[in-house]
Short mmCIF file of C-alpha atoms in Angstrom, two decimals:
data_model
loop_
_atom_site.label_atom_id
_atom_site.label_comp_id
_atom_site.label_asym_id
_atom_site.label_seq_id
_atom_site.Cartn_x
_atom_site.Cartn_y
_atom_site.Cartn_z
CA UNK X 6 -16.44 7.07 18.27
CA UNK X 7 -17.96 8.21 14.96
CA UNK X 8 -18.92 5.54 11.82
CA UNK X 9 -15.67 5.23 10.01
CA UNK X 10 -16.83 7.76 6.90
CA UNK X 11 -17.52 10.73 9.26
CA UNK X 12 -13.57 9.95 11.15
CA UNK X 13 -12.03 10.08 7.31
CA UNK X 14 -14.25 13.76 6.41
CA UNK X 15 -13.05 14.42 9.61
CA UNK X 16 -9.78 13.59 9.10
CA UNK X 17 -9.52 14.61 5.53
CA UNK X 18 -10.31 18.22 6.76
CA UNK X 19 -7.70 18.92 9.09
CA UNK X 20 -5.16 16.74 5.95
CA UNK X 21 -6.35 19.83 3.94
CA UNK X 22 -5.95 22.29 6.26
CA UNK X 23 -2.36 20.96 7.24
CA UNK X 24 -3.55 20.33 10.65
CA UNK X 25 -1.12 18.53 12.18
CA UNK X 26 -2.92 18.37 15.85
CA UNK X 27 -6.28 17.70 14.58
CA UNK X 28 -5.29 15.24 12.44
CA UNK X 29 -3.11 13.59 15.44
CA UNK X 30 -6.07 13.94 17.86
CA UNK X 31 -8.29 12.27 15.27
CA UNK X 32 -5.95 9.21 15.12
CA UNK X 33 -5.17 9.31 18.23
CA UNK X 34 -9.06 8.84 19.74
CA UNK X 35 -9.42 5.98 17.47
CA UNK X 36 -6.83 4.27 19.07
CA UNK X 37 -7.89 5.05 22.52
CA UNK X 38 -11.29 4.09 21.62
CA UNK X 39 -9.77 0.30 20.64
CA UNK X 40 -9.27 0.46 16.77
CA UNK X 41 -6.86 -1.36 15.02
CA UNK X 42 -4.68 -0.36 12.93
CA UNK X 43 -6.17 -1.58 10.14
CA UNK X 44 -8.96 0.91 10.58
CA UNK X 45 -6.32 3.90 10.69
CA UNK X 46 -4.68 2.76 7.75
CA UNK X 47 -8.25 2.76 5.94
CA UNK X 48 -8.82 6.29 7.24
CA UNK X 49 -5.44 7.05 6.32
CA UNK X 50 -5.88 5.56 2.62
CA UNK X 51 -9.52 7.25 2.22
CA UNK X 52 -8.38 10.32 2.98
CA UNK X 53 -5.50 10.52 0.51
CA UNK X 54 -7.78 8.89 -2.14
CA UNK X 55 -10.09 11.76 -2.03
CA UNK X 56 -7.52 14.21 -2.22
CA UNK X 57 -5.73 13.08 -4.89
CA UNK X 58 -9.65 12.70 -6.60
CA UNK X 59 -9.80 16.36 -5.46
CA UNK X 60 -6.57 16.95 -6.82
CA UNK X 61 -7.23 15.42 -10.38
CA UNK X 62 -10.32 17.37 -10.66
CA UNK X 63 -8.73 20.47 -9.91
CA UNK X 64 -10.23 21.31 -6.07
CA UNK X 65 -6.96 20.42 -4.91
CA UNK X 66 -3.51 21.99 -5.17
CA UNK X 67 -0.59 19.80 -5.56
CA UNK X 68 0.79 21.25 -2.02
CA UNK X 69 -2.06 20.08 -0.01
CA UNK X 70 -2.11 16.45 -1.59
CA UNK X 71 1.89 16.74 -0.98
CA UNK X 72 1.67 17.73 2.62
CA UNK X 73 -1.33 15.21 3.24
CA UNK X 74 0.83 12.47 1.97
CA UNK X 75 3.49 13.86 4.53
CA UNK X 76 1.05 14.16 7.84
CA UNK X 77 -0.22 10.65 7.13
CA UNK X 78 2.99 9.09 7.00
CA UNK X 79 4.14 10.57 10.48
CA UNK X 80 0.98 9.18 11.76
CA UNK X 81 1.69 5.67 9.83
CA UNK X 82 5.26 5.32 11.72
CA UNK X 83 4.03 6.12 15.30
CA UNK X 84 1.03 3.25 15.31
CA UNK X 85 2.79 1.06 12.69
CA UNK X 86 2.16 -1.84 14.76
CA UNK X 87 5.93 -3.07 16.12
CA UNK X 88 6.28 -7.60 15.32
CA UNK X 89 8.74 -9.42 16.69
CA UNK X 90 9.23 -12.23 14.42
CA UNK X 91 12.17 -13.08 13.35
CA UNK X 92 12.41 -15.57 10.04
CA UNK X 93 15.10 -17.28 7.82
CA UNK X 94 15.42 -18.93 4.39
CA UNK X 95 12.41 -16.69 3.27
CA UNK X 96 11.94 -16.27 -0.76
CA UNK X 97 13.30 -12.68 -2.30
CA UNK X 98 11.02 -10.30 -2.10
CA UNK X 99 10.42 -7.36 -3.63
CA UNK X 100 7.45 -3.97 -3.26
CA UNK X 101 6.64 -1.74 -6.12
CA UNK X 102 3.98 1.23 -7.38
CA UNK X 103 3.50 0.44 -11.10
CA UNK X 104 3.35 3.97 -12.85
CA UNK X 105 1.75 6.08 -10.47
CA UNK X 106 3.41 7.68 -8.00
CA UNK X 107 1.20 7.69 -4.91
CA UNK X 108 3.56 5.37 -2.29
CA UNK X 109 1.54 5.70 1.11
CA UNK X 110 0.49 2.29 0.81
CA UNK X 111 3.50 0.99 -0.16
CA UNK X 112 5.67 2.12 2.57
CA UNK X 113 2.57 0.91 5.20
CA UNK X 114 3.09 -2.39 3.22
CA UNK X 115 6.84 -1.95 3.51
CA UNK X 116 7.57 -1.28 6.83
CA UNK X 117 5.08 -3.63 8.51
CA UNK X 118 6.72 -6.41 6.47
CA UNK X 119 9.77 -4.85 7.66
CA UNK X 120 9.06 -5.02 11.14
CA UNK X 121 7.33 -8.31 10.73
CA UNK X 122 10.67 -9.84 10.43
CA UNK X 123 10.77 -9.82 6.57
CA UNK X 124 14.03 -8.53 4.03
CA UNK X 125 12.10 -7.14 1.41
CA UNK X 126 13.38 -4.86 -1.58
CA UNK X 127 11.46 -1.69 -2.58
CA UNK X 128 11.59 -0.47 -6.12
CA UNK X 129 10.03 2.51 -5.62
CA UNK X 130 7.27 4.37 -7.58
CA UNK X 131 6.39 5.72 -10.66
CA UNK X 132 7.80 2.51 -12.75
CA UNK X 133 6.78 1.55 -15.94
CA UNK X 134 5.77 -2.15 -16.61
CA UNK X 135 9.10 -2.59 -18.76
CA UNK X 136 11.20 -1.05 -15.49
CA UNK X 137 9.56 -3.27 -13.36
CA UNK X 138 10.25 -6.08 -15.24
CA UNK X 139 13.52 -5.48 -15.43
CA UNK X 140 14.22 -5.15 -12.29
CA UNK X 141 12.56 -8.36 -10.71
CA UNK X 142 13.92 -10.94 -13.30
CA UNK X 143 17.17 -8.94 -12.79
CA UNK X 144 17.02 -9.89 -9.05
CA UNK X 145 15.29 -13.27 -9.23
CA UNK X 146 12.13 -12.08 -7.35
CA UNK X 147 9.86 -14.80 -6.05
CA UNK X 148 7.47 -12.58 -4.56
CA UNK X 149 6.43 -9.49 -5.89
CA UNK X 150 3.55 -6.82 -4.52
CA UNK X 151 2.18 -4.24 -6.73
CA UNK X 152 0.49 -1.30 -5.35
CA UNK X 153 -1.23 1.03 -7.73
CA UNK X 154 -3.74 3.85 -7.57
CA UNK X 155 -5.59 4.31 -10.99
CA UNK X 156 -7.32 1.83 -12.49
CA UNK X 157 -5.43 1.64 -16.13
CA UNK X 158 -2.35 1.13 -14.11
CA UNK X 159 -4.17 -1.92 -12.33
CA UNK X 160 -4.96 -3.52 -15.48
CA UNK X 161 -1.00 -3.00 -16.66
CA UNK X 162 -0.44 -6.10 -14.14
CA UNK X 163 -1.72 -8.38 -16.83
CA UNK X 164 0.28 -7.19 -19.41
CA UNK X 165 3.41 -6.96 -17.28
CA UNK X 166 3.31 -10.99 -16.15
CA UNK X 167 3.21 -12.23 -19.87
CA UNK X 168 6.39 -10.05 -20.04
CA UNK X 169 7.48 -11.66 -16.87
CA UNK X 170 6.87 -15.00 -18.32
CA UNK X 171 8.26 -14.24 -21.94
CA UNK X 172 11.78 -14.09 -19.34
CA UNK X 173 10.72 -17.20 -17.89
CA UNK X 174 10.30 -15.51 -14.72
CA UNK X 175 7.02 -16.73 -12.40
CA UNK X 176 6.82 -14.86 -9.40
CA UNK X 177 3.90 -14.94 -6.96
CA UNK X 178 1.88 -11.31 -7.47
CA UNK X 179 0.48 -10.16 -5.21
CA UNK X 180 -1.93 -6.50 -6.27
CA UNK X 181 -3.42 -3.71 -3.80
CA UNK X 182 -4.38 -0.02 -4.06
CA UNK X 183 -7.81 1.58 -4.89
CA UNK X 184 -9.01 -0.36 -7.98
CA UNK X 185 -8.51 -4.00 -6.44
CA UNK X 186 -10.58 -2.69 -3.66
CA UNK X 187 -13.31 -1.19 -5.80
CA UNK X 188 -13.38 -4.25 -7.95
CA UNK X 189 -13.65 -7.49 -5.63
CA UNK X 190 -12.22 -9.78 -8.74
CA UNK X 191 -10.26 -7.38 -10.50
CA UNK X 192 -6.93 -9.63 -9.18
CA UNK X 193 -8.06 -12.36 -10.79
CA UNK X 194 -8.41 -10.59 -13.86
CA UNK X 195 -4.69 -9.69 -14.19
CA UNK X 196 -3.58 -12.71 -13.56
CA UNK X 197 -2.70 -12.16 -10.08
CA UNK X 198 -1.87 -14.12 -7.18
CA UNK X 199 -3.12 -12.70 -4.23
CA UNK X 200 -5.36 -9.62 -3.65
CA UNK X 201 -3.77 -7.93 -0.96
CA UNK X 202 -6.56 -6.07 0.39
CA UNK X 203 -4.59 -3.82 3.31
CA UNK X 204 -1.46 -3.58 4.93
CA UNK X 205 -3.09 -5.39 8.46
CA UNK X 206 -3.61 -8.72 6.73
CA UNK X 207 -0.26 -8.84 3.98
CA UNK X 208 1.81 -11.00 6.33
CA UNK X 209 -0.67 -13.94 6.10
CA UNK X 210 -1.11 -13.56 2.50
CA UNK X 211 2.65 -13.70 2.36
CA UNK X 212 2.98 -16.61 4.45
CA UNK X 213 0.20 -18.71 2.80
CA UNK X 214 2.30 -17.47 -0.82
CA UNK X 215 5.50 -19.12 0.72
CA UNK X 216 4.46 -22.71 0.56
CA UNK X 217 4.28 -22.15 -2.96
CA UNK X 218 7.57 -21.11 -3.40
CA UNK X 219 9.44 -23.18 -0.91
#
């Protein structure tokens, strides 16, 4: 199998020419070849990053990155990896993009929570840091992950936890998306939590957040 940045060009080729086939084959050796998911979620990820970078710089027409988005999340749901856990008295929960609107990684974070046994509420996309707010005092969140793609909207975490706080509300953060991953401590500098690096790993970050909040 090829190094993991040839697989996403690869991959990110037959994304642009709506390829379904070729970008199924492409997934499709990597798991015969003994990948985890982990690494298909990374090609996954890549890929749409660079699109949308194509996108913003004006290589890329809003169709492709739309039907990308679509491709990748048939692909997600077929080798979403299936847990049977089952678990009770867990804290409330909640998933969220903060302003942007690119929600791959949130539904991979969704549903393998999800399957992993967990009830967890999903806000959706595109909120600002007042919505969001809002919404997780409103339902007494304990937990709350943050996915974001642009690096302004990473640094709206900070901002958006003193506003949690000025409500008296202190739930666990936990970050992800492109900027926490190009920036190592950039979750410590908003303030939060957990970094949650990918999907493969969230349910142990989760788990090691719940003694806090027992």
């Amino acid at each position: 199998m090829k190094n993991i940045d040839s697989t996403v060009l690869e991959f990110e080729k037959a994304l642009l020419q709506i390829n379904r086939m070729r970008a199924a084959e492409i997934f499709e050796q990597c798991h015969a070849s003994g990948k985890g998911f982990e690494e298909l979620e990374l090609i996954a990820i890549q890929s749409l990053e660079n699109i949308g970078d194509g996108w913003e710089s004006g290589t890329i027409s809003l169709s492709q990155v739309y039907m990308s988005g679509v491709i990748c999340e048939e692909l997600i749901d077929k080798y979403l990896p299936k847990f049977q856990i089952k678990r009770t008295d867990i804290p409330k929960m909640a998933i969220a993009v903060l302003l942007d609107h690119h929600a791959l990684g949130k539904r991979i974070v969704y549903s393998i929570l999800r399957a992993g046994g967990f009830e967890i509420m999903d806000f959706g996309q595109g909120l600002s840091v007042e919505e969001l707010v809002s919404k997780t005092v409103e339902n007494q969140i304990e937990i709350l992950l943050i996915s974001t793609l642009m690096l302004p909207s990473a640094l709206k975490v900070k901002i958006m936890k003193e506003q949690l706080a000025s409500h008296g509300a202190t739930p666990k953060i936990i970050v992800g998306g492109a900027p926490f991953r190009l920036d190592k401590n950039l979750w410590l500098t908003v303030g939060a939590d957990a970094d949650g690096k990918n999907a493969s790993n969230i349910i142990k970050t989760i788990e090691v957040l719940m003694k806090g909040v027992e």
